[in-house]
mmCIF file with all atom_site columns, C-alpha atoms in Angstrom:
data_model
loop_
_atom_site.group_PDB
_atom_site.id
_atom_site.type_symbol
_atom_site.label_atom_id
_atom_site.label_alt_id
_atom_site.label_comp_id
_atom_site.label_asym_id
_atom_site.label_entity_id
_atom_site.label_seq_id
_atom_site.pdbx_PDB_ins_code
_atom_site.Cartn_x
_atom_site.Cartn_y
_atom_site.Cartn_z
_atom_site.occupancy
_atom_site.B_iso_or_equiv
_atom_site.pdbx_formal_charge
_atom_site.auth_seq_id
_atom_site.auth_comp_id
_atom_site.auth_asym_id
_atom_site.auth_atom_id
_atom_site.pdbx_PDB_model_num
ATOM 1  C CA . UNK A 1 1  ? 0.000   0.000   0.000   1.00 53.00 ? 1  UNK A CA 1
ATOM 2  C CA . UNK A 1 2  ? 1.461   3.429   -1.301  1.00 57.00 ? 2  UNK A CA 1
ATOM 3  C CA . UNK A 1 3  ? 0.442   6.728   -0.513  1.00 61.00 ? 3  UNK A CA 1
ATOM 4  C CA . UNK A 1 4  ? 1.491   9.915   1.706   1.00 70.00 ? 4  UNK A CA 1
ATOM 5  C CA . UNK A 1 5  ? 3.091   9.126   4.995   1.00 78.00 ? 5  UNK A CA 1
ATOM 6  C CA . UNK A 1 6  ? -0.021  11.721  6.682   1.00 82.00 ? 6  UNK A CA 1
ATOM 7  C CA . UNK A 1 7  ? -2.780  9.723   5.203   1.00 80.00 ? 7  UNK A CA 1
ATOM 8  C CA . UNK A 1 8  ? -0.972  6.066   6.018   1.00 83.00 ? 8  UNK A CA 1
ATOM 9  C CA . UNK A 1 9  ? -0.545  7.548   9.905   1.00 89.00 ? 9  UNK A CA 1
ATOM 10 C CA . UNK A 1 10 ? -4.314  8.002   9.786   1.00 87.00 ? 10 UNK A CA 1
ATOM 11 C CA . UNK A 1 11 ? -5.299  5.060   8.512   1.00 88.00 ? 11 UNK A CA 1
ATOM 12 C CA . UNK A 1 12 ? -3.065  2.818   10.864  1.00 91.00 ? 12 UNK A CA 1
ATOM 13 C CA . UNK A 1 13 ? -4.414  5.023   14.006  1.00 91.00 ? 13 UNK A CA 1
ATOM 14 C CA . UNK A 1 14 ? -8.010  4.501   12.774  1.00 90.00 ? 14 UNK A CA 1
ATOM 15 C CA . UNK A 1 15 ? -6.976  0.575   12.684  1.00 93.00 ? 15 UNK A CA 1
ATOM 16 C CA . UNK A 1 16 ? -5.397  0.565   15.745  1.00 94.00 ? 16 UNK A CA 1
ATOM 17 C CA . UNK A 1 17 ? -8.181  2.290   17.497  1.00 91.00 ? 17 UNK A CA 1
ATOM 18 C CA . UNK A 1 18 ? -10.952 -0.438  15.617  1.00 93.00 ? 18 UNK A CA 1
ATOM 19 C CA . UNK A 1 19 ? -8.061  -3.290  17.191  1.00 95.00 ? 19 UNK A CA 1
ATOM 20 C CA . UNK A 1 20 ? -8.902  -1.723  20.496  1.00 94.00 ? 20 UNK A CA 1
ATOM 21 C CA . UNK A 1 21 ? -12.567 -1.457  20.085  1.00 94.00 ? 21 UNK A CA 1
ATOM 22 C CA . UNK A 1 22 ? -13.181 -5.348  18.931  1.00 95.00 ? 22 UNK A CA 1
ATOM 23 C CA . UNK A 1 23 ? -11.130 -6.334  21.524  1.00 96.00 ? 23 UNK A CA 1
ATOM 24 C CA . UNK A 1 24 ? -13.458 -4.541  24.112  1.00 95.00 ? 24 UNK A CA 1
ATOM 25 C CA . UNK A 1 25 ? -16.156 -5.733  22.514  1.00 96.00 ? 25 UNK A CA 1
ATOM 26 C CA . UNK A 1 26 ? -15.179 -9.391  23.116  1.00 96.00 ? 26 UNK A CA 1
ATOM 27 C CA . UNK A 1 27 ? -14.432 -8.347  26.751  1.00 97.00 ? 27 UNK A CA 1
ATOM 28 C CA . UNK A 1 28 ? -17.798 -7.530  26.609  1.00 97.00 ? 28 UNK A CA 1
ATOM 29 C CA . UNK A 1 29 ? -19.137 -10.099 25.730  1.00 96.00 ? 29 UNK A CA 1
ATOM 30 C CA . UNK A 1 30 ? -17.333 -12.285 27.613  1.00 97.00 ? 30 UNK A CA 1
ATOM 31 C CA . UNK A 1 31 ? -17.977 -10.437 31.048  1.00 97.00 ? 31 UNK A CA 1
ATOM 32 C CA . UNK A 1 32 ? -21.951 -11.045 30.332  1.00 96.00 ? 32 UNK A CA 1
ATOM 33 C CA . UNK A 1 33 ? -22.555 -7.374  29.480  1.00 96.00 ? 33 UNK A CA 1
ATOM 34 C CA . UNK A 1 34 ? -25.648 -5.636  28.226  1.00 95.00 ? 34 UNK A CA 1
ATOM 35 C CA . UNK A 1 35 ? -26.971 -5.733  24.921  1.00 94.00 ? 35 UNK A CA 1
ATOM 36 C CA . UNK A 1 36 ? -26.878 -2.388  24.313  1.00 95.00 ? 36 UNK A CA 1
ATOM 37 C CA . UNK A 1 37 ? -23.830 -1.632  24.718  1.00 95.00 ? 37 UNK A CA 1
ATOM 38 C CA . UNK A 1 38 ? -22.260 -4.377  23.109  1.00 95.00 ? 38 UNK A CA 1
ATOM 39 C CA . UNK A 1 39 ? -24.189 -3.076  20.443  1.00 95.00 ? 39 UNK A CA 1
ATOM 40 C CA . UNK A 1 40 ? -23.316 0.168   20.266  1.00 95.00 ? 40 UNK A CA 1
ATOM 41 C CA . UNK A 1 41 ? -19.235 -0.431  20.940  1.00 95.00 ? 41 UNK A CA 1
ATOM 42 C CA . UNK A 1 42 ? -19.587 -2.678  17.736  1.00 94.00 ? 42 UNK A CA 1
ATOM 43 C CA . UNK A 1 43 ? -20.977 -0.215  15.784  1.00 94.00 ? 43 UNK A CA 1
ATOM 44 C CA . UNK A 1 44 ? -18.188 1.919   16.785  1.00 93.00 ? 44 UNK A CA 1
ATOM 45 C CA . UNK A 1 45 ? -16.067 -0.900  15.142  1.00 94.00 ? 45 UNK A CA 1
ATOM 46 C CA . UNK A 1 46 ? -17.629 -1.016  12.302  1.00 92.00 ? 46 UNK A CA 1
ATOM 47 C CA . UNK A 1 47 ? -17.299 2.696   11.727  1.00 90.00 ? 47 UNK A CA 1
ATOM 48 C CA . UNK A 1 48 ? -13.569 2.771   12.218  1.00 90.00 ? 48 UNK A CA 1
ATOM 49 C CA . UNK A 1 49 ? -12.781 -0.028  9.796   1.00 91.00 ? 49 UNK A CA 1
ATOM 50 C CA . UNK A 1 50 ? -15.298 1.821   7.143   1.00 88.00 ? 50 UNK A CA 1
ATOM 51 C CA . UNK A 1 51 ? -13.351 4.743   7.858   1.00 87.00 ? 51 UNK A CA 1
ATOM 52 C CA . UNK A 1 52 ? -10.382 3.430   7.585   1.00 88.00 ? 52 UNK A CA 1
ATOM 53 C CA . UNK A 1 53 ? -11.446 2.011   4.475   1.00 85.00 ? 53 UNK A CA 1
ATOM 54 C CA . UNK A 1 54 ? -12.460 4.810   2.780   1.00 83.00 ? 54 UNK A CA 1
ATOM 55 C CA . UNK A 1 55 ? -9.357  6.719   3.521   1.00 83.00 ? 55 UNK A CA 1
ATOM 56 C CA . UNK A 1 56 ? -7.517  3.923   1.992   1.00 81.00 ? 56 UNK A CA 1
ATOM 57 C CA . UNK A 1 57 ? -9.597  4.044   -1.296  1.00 78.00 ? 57 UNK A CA 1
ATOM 58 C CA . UNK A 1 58 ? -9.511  8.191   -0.951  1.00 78.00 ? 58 UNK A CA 1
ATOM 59 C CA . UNK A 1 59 ? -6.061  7.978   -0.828  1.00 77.00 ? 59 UNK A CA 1
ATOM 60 C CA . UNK A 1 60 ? -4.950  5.280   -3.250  1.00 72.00 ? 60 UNK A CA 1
ATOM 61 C CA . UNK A 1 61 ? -7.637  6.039   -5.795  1.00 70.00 ? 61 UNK A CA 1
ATOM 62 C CA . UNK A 1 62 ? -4.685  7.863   -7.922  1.00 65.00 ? 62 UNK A CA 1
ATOM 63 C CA . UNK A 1 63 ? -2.379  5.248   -8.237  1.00 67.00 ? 63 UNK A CA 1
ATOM 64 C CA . UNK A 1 64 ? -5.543  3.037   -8.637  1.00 66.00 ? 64 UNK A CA 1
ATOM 65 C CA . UNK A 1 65 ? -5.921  5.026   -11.743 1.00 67.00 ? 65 UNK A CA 1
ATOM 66 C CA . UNK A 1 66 ? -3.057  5.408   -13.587 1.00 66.00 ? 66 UNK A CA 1
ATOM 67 C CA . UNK A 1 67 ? -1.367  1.866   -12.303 1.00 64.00 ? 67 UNK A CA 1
ATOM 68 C CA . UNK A 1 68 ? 2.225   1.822   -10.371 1.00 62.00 ? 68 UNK A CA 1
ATOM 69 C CA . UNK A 1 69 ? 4.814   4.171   -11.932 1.00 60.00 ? 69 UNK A CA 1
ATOM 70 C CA . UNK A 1 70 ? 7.386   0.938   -12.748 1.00 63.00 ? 70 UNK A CA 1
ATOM 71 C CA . UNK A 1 71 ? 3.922   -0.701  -14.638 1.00 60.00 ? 71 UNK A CA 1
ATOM 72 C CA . UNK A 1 72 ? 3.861   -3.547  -12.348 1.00 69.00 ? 72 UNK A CA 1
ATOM 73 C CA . UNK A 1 73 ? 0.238   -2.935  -11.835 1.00 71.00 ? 73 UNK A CA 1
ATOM 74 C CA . UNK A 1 74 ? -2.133  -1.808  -14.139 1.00 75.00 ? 74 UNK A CA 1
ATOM 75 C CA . UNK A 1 75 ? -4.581  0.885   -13.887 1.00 75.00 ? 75 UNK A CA 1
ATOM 76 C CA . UNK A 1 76 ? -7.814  -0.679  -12.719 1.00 75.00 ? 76 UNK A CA 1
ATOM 77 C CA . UNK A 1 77 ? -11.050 -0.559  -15.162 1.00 79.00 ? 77 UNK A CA 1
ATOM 78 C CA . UNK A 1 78 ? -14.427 0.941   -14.073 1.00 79.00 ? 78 UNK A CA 1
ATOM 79 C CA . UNK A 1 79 ? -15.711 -2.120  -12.848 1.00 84.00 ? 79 UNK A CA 1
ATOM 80 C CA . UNK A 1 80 ? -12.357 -2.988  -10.877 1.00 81.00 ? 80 UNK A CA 1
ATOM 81 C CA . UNK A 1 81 ? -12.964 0.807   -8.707  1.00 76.00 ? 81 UNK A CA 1
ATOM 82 C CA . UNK A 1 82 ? -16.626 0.018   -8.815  1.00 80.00 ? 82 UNK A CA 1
ATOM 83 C CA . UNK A 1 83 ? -16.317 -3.174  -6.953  1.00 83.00 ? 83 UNK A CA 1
ATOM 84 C CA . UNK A 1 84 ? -13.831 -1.842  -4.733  1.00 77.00 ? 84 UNK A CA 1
ATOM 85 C CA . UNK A 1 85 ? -16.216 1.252   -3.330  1.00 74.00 ? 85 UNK A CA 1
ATOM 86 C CA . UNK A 1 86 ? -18.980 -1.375  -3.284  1.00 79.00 ? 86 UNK A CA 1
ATOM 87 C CA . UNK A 1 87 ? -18.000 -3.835  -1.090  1.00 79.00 ? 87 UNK A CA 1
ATOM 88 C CA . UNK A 1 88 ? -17.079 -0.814  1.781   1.00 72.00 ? 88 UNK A CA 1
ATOM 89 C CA . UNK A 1 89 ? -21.179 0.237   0.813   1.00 70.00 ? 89 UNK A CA 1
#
């Protein structure tokens, strides 16, 4: 994964913070707590990693584009960036 050393610090924070969050969540759950907030912590989760996700595809969407500069990797098609902004919907 390429892209500016700002936007990569983000991203791994957001990550690290979502590591943190799941693993309270299974604390949770193992310590028999309420519903609720179970619930709400894993929604937390989930907003981290789609965060983080988007971030990703913000910041990569470039290269994505026009392929690697040493044309190891080829742009990707319509369908490729398509499927990759779908499956964060």
């Amino acid at each position: 994964m390429v892209g500016d050393d700002d936007s990569m610090a983000l991203v791994l924070n957001r990550l690290r913070r979502a590591h943190g969050q799941l693993a309270g969540v299974i604390t949770m759950i193992e310590q028999g707590r309420d519903c609720k907030d179970v619930v709400t912590q894993l929604a937390a989760v989930s907003k981290a990693l789609d965060r983080a996700g988007f971030k990703i595809v913000a910041t990569g969407l470039r290269q994505c584009l026009a392929g690697d500069a040493d044309g190891n990797q080829a742009p990707l098609t319509e369908a490729e960036l398509e499927k990759l902004f779908l499956a964060l919907a």
